[in-house]
């Protein structure tokens, strides 16, 4: 089998890698975490606030999910559950910070799957984040990516985009994200040539395609649905494995014959070494939160598909996805790093 030619998208902005700060995780492996210490046993836990750290800015989808879960957990645990934003390096800095804290159940992190499954394809090995450094408690939801065309582009289907190959500009939500990976693999499989324009998040990427600054962009459905409904952008493909319930008339890339199932998943995790009884209590509180009518309405209002699986299932799923994405980028000789 002939290996396809290398396709390294021409990007206009550099990825801010996780940086040397993540090396602090090695301290945790050497005893930085205190598992089973203090008064944090099943009877006494929690002894104070349980903080959820988010590695993205306030107001984004990851932050909103964390706040919705925190509200239900606070009611169940009987303590405050504040959400703290520590944006930087696609969530790596926040993960490093939480992973190095005592494993007593009072510090949690809201993880994006892309940090574990995709970002390592765009950064050096010592900058990559691994699930080995945290204890995954519960999977929460699935947020699907959608390939959008500007109204001015004239693209109504993906075939229209293919016909314009060689003269296409496309926006992504950043280097090392699901948006970048989905488009890079799709374009490689479909033999579409284009220039990638990475933005810092979904909002500016969406703004760019609405304004025809780029012809197409891949963003998460929750961010794009209002612009789709208004007719300001045209959905060409969804990157979910099956049709999204909120876009039943939009085909998936898989349906069109492309092996590109890419979605964003979220999960709650804690520092490694969490006492088993504390872990059990935290999982119970998360389960209570996501079972509430308030949280279920939140999911529906934000176009999130429930993906409520155990921490063990999250670890297995994300590990499998990381291997699949690595194999796809190797097969098509794709580099997600700034080139």
Short mmCIF file of C-alpha atoms in Angstrom, two decimals:
data_model
loop_
_atom_site.label_atom_id
_atom_site.label_comp_id
_atom_site.label_asym_id
_atom_site.label_seq_id
_atom_site.Cartn_x
_atom_site.Cartn_y
_atom_site.Cartn_z
CA UNK A 1 0.00 0.00 0.00
CA UNK A 2 1.41 3.39 -1.00
CA UNK A 3 1.70 5.86 1.85
CA UNK A 4 -0.14 9.10 1.03
CA UNK A 5 1.93 12.21 0.64
CA UNK A 6 2.64 14.28 3.74
CA UNK A 7 0.05 16.92 4.51
CA UNK A 8 1.23 19.45 7.06
CA UNK A 9 -1.35 22.28 7.27
CA UNK A 10 0.07 25.76 7.00
CA UNK A 11 -0.87 27.40 10.27
CA UNK A 12 -0.77 31.10 11.09
CA UNK A 13 -0.48 30.91 14.86
CA UNK A 14 1.71 28.78 17.10
CA UNK A 15 0.46 26.38 19.73
CA UNK A 16 1.23 27.34 23.30
CA UNK A 17 2.56 24.00 24.55
CA UNK A 18 2.13 22.66 28.03
CA UNK A 19 5.64 23.87 28.78
CA UNK A 20 8.17 22.85 31.33
CA UNK A 21 5.65 23.45 34.11
CA UNK A 22 4.15 20.04 33.51
CA UNK A 23 7.37 18.47 34.69
CA UNK A 24 6.06 19.12 38.19
CA UNK A 25 3.94 15.99 37.75
CA UNK A 26 7.04 13.96 38.44
CA UNK A 27 6.97 15.34 41.98
CA UNK A 28 3.53 13.83 42.44
CA UNK A 29 4.90 10.46 41.34
CA UNK A 30 7.57 10.81 44.03
CA UNK A 31 5.14 11.42 46.85
CA UNK A 32 3.65 14.83 46.14
CA UNK A 33 0.16 13.39 46.60
CA UNK A 34 -1.03 12.27 50.00
CA UNK A 35 -3.35 9.32 49.57
CA UNK A 36 -5.47 8.34 52.55
CA UNK A 37 -4.04 11.04 54.81
CA UNK A 38 -5.81 13.39 57.22
CA UNK A 39 -9.45 13.05 58.13
CA UNK A 40 -10.66 12.32 54.59
CA UNK A 41 -12.22 8.93 55.17
CA UNK A 42 -15.69 7.84 54.13
CA UNK A 43 -17.25 8.96 57.42
CA UNK A 44 -15.69 12.43 57.61
CA UNK A 45 -15.41 13.38 53.94
CA UNK A 46 -15.80 16.13 52.89
CA UNK A 47 -14.26 18.29 55.59
CA UNK A 48 -14.45 21.47 53.52
CA UNK A 49 -15.11 22.81 50.02
CA UNK A 50 -14.51 20.52 47.03
CA UNK A 51 -12.94 22.60 44.26
CA UNK A 52 -13.31 21.77 40.56
CA UNK A 53 -10.55 23.29 38.43
CA UNK A 54 -11.17 23.96 34.74
CA UNK A 55 -8.29 24.40 32.31
CA UNK A 56 -10.25 26.77 30.08
CA UNK A 57 -11.62 30.29 30.43
CA UNK A 58 -14.94 30.99 32.11
CA UNK A 59 -17.99 30.94 29.87
CA UNK A 60 -16.90 28.19 27.49
CA UNK A 61 -18.59 24.82 27.21
CA UNK A 62 -16.11 23.03 29.50
CA UNK A 63 -16.56 25.68 32.18
CA UNK A 64 -20.35 25.55 31.92
CA UNK A 65 -20.33 21.75 32.27
CA UNK A 66 -18.16 22.00 35.38
CA UNK A 67 -20.50 24.54 36.96
CA UNK A 68 -23.56 22.43 36.21
CA UNK A 69 -21.95 19.39 37.85
CA UNK A 70 -20.67 21.48 40.78
CA UNK A 71 -24.16 22.72 41.56
CA UNK A 72 -25.53 19.21 41.94
CA UNK A 73 -22.49 17.96 43.84
CA UNK A 74 -22.74 20.81 46.33
CA UNK A 75 -26.33 19.90 47.09
CA UNK A 76 -25.46 16.23 47.57
CA UNK A 77 -22.26 16.72 49.58
CA UNK A 78 -23.55 19.57 51.72
CA UNK A 79 -20.47 21.74 51.10
CA UNK A 80 -19.62 24.43 48.58
CA UNK A 81 -18.15 23.23 45.27
CA UNK A 82 -16.44 26.26 43.69
CA UNK A 83 -15.20 26.19 40.10
CA UNK A 84 -11.79 27.74 39.47
CA UNK A 85 -10.51 28.58 35.98
CA UNK A 86 -6.80 28.01 35.21
CA UNK A 87 -6.62 28.47 31.45
CA UNK A 88 -3.45 27.61 29.57
CA UNK A 89 -1.91 25.05 27.20
CA UNK A 90 -5.23 23.45 26.30
CA UNK A 91 -5.83 22.44 29.94
CA UNK A 92 -2.37 20.99 30.64
CA UNK A 93 -1.42 23.61 33.21
CA UNK A 94 -4.59 23.11 35.25
CA UNK A 95 -4.17 19.33 35.13
CA UNK A 96 -0.57 19.63 36.31
CA UNK A 97 -1.63 21.86 39.18
CA UNK A 98 -4.39 19.57 40.43
CA UNK A 99 -2.41 16.35 39.93
CA UNK A 100 0.27 17.64 42.30
CA UNK A 101 -2.19 18.42 45.13
CA UNK A 102 -3.04 16.11 48.06
CA UNK A 103 -5.27 13.21 47.03
CA UNK A 104 -7.86 13.84 49.74
CA UNK A 105 -10.88 14.36 47.48
CA UNK A 106 -11.10 18.13 47.91
CA UNK A 107 -9.42 18.98 44.59
CA UNK A 108 -10.87 17.84 41.27
CA UNK A 109 -10.23 18.59 37.58
CA UNK A 110 -12.70 18.72 34.69
CA UNK A 111 -10.86 17.01 31.82
CA UNK A 112 -11.32 17.38 28.08
CA UNK A 113 -10.54 14.17 26.19
CA UNK A 114 -8.63 16.09 23.52
CA UNK A 115 -5.92 16.96 26.06
CA UNK A 116 -5.24 13.24 26.50
CA UNK A 117 -6.03 11.85 23.04
CA UNK A 118 -5.01 14.59 20.60
CA UNK A 119 -2.76 17.25 22.14
CA UNK A 120 0.08 14.70 22.64
CA UNK A 121 0.23 14.46 18.84
CA UNK A 122 1.12 18.16 18.65
CA UNK A 123 3.60 18.58 21.52
CA UNK A 124 6.82 16.97 22.66
CA UNK A 125 6.73 13.82 24.76
CA UNK A 126 7.64 15.64 27.97
CA UNK A 127 4.79 18.11 27.43
CA UNK A 128 2.13 15.45 26.85
CA UNK A 129 -0.47 14.82 29.54
CA UNK A 130 -1.27 11.27 30.60
CA UNK A 131 -4.16 9.76 32.54
CA UNK A 132 -1.50 7.98 34.60
CA UNK A 133 -1.21 11.16 36.66
CA UNK A 134 -4.87 11.35 37.75
CA UNK A 135 -7.72 9.21 39.06
CA UNK A 136 -10.65 9.40 36.63
CA UNK A 137 -13.95 9.38 38.51
CA UNK A 138 -16.73 9.67 35.93
CA UNK A 139 -17.41 10.41 32.29
CA UNK A 140 -20.01 13.10 31.66
CA UNK A 141 -20.94 14.01 28.11
CA UNK A 142 -20.12 14.09 24.41
CA UNK A 143 -19.92 17.30 22.39
CA UNK A 144 -19.78 16.72 18.63
CA UNK A 145 -17.74 18.65 16.10
CA UNK A 146 -19.39 19.99 12.94
CA UNK A 147 -17.74 21.11 9.70
CA UNK A 148 -19.33 24.46 8.77
CA UNK A 149 -19.17 26.53 5.59
CA UNK A 150 -19.72 30.26 5.39
CA UNK A 151 -22.89 31.33 3.62
CA UNK A 152 -20.75 33.29 1.14
CA UNK A 153 -18.61 30.27 0.22
CA UNK A 154 -21.42 28.71 -1.78
CA UNK A 155 -20.65 25.27 -0.30
CA UNK A 156 -23.81 23.27 0.31
CA UNK A 157 -22.24 19.81 0.57
CA UNK A 158 -18.85 18.33 1.26
CA UNK A 159 -18.55 17.51 -2.45
CA UNK A 160 -18.70 21.27 -3.14
CA UNK A 161 -15.76 21.73 -0.80
CA UNK A 162 -13.82 18.92 -2.48
CA UNK A 163 -14.35 20.58 -5.87
CA UNK A 164 -12.70 23.74 -4.49
CA UNK A 165 -9.62 21.86 -3.26
CA UNK A 166 -6.45 23.89 -3.42
CA UNK A 167 -8.12 27.20 -2.69
CA UNK A 168 -9.70 26.52 0.71
CA UNK A 169 -9.05 28.29 4.00
CA UNK A 170 -10.30 26.52 7.10
CA UNK A 171 -10.40 27.52 10.74
CA UNK A 172 -9.72 25.27 13.71
CA UNK A 173 -10.12 25.83 17.43
CA UNK A 174 -6.38 25.53 17.97
CA UNK A 175 -3.36 23.30 17.43
CA UNK A 176 -3.71 19.92 19.13
CA UNK A 177 -7.51 20.04 19.32
CA UNK A 178 -10.25 17.77 17.99
CA UNK A 179 -11.19 20.46 15.50
CA UNK A 180 -7.71 20.41 13.97
CA UNK A 181 -7.45 16.62 13.95
CA UNK A 182 -10.90 16.09 12.41
CA UNK A 183 -10.23 18.44 9.52
CA UNK A 184 -6.66 17.30 8.93
CA UNK A 185 -7.61 13.62 8.69
CA UNK A 186 -10.78 14.30 6.67
CA UNK A 187 -8.93 16.46 4.15
CA UNK A 188 -6.14 13.88 3.86
CA UNK A 189 -8.60 11.07 3.20
CA UNK A 190 -10.64 13.17 0.76
CA UNK A 191 -7.57 14.65 -0.96
CA UNK A 192 -8.55 18.24 -0.15
CA UNK A 193 -5.79 20.85 -0.14
CA UNK A 194 -6.21 23.89 2.10
CA UNK A 195 -4.65 26.36 4.50
CA UNK A 196 -5.37 25.88 8.21
CA UNK A 197 -6.00 28.95 10.36
CA UNK A 198 -5.93 28.04 14.09
CA UNK A 199 -7.81 30.21 16.57
CA UNK A 200 -7.69 30.14 20.36
CA UNK A 201 -11.12 28.55 20.80
CA UNK A 202 -14.40 27.80 19.08
CA UNK A 203 -15.87 31.30 19.42
CA UNK A 204 -13.32 33.16 17.24
CA UNK A 205 -13.25 30.28 14.74
CA UNK A 206 -17.03 30.48 14.42
CA UNK A 207 -16.90 34.26 14.08
CA UNK A 208 -14.35 33.88 11.28
CA UNK A 209 -16.49 31.47 9.24
CA UNK A 210 -19.65 33.55 9.83
CA UNK A 211 -17.75 36.56 8.47
CA UNK A 212 -16.25 34.54 5.58
CA UNK A 213 -12.73 35.23 6.84
CA UNK A 214 -12.31 31.48 6.39
CA UNK A 215 -14.49 29.41 4.08
CA UNK A 216 -14.99 26.53 6.49
CA UNK A 217 -14.33 25.75 10.14
CA UNK A 218 -14.88 22.86 12.50
CA UNK A 219 -16.40 23.80 15.87
CA UNK A 220 -18.46 22.12 18.53
CA UNK A 221 -22.19 21.94 17.85
CA UNK A 222 -23.21 23.67 21.07
CA UNK A 223 -21.31 26.77 19.98
CA UNK A 224 -22.54 26.73 16.39
CA UNK A 225 -26.21 25.73 16.55
CA UNK A 226 -27.64 29.26 16.79
CA UNK A 227 -25.66 30.36 13.71
CA UNK A 228 -26.78 27.22 11.87
CA UNK A 229 -30.41 27.94 12.74
CA UNK A 230 -30.00 31.55 11.61
CA UNK A 231 -28.63 30.44 8.22
CA UNK A 232 -25.31 32.22 8.75
CA UNK A 233 -23.34 28.98 8.30
CA UNK A 234 -24.04 25.72 6.48
CA UNK A 235 -23.32 22.40 8.24
CA UNK A 236 -21.57 20.07 5.80
CA UNK A 237 -20.62 17.10 7.99
CA UNK A 238 -20.73 15.98 11.60
CA UNK A 239 -17.72 14.14 13.00
CA UNK A 240 -19.66 11.91 15.39
CA UNK A 241 -19.77 8.16 14.83
CA UNK A 242 -23.55 8.38 14.38
CA UNK A 243 -25.83 11.25 13.34
CA UNK A 244 -26.23 13.84 16.05
CA UNK A 245 -29.76 13.98 17.46
CA UNK A 246 -29.75 17.76 17.15
CA UNK A 247 -28.67 17.67 13.47
CA UNK A 248 -30.60 14.69 12.10
CA UNK A 249 -30.38 15.85 8.48
CA UNK A 250 -26.61 16.38 8.44
CA UNK A 251 -24.55 13.34 7.34
CA UNK A 252 -21.51 12.19 9.29
CA UNK A 253 -18.03 11.93 7.84
CA UNK A 254 -18.25 8.19 8.51
CA UNK A 255 -21.42 7.96 6.40
CA UNK A 256 -19.61 9.71 3.57
CA UNK A 257 -16.90 7.06 3.67
CA UNK A 258 -14.25 8.77 5.82
CA UNK A 259 -12.80 7.18 8.95
CA UNK A 260 -12.93 10.32 11.09
CA UNK A 261 -15.05 9.82 14.23
CA UNK A 262 -13.90 12.71 16.47
CA UNK A 263 -15.94 14.07 19.38
CA UNK A 264 -15.09 16.00 22.54
CA UNK A 265 -15.66 14.07 25.77
CA UNK A 266 -15.49 15.36 29.34
CA UNK A 267 -14.77 13.62 32.62
CA UNK A 268 -14.12 14.45 36.27
CA UNK A 269 -10.80 13.36 37.78
CA UNK A 270 -8.80 13.74 40.99
CA UNK A 271 -5.13 13.45 41.99
CA UNK A 272 -3.73 9.93 41.91
CA UNK A 273 -3.89 8.00 45.17
CA UNK A 274 -7.43 8.87 46.20
CA UNK A 275 -8.68 6.71 49.10
CA UNK A 276 -11.25 4.22 47.85
CA UNK A 277 -13.99 5.32 50.24
CA UNK A 278 -13.51 8.96 49.27
CA UNK A 279 -13.57 8.02 45.60
CA UNK A 280 -16.82 6.12 46.15
CA UNK A 281 -18.40 9.13 47.85
CA UNK A 282 -17.31 11.50 45.09
CA UNK A 283 -18.69 9.21 42.39
CA UNK A 284 -21.97 9.02 44.30
CA UNK A 285 -22.18 12.80 44.39
CA UNK A 286 -21.41 13.12 40.66
CA UNK A 287 -24.05 10.50 39.92
CA UNK A 288 -26.57 12.45 41.98
CA UNK A 289 -25.68 15.66 40.15
CA UNK A 290 -26.05 14.26 36.63
CA UNK A 291 -29.30 12.48 37.55
CA UNK A 292 -30.96 15.75 38.54
CA UNK A 293 -33.58 17.37 36.32
CA UNK A 294 -31.54 20.57 36.36
CA UNK A 295 -28.45 18.89 34.93
CA UNK A 296 -30.40 16.92 32.34
CA UNK A 297 -32.06 20.13 31.17
CA UNK A 298 -28.62 21.73 31.00
CA UNK A 299 -27.40 18.94 28.71
CA UNK A 300 -30.37 19.31 26.40
CA UNK A 301 -30.19 23.11 26.30
CA UNK A 302 -26.47 22.97 25.42
CA UNK A 303 -26.87 20.17 22.85
CA UNK A 304 -24.70 17.76 24.82
CA UNK A 305 -25.12 14.02 24.40
CA UNK A 306 -24.92 12.21 27.78
CA UNK A 307 -21.90 9.90 27.96
CA UNK A 308 -22.05 8.94 31.62
CA UNK A 309 -19.58 6.09 32.02
CA UNK A 310 -17.32 4.92 34.82
CA UNK A 311 -13.80 6.20 35.34
CA UNK A 312 -12.42 2.84 34.27
CA UNK A 313 -14.45 2.99 31.05
CA UNK A 314 -13.23 6.54 30.41
CA UNK A 315 -9.62 5.43 30.77
CA UNK A 316 -10.11 2.51 28.38
CA UNK A 317 -12.02 4.60 25.83
CA UNK A 318 -9.62 7.54 25.81
CA UNK A 319 -6.61 5.23 25.60
CA UNK A 320 -8.16 3.51 22.58
CA UNK A 321 -8.95 6.87 20.94
CA UNK A 322 -5.39 8.08 21.48
CA UNK A 323 -4.07 4.97 19.75
CA UNK A 324 -6.54 5.36 16.88
CA UNK A 325 -5.69 9.03 16.31
CA UNK A 326 -1.97 8.27 16.44
CA UNK A 327 -2.44 5.53 13.84
CA UNK A 328 -4.43 7.86 11.54
CA UNK A 329 -1.86 10.65 11.70
CA UNK A 330 0.92 8.14 11.04
CA UNK A 331 -0.97 6.55 8.13
CA UNK A 332 -1.55 9.89 6.40
CA UNK A 333 1.76 11.45 7.52
CA UNK A 334 -0.04 14.33 9.23
CA UNK A 335 1.66 16.66 11.66
CA UNK A 336 -0.54 18.59 14.09
CA UNK A 337 2.40 20.63 15.38
CA UNK A 338 3.19 24.06 14.07
CA UNK A 339 5.21 23.56 10.95
#
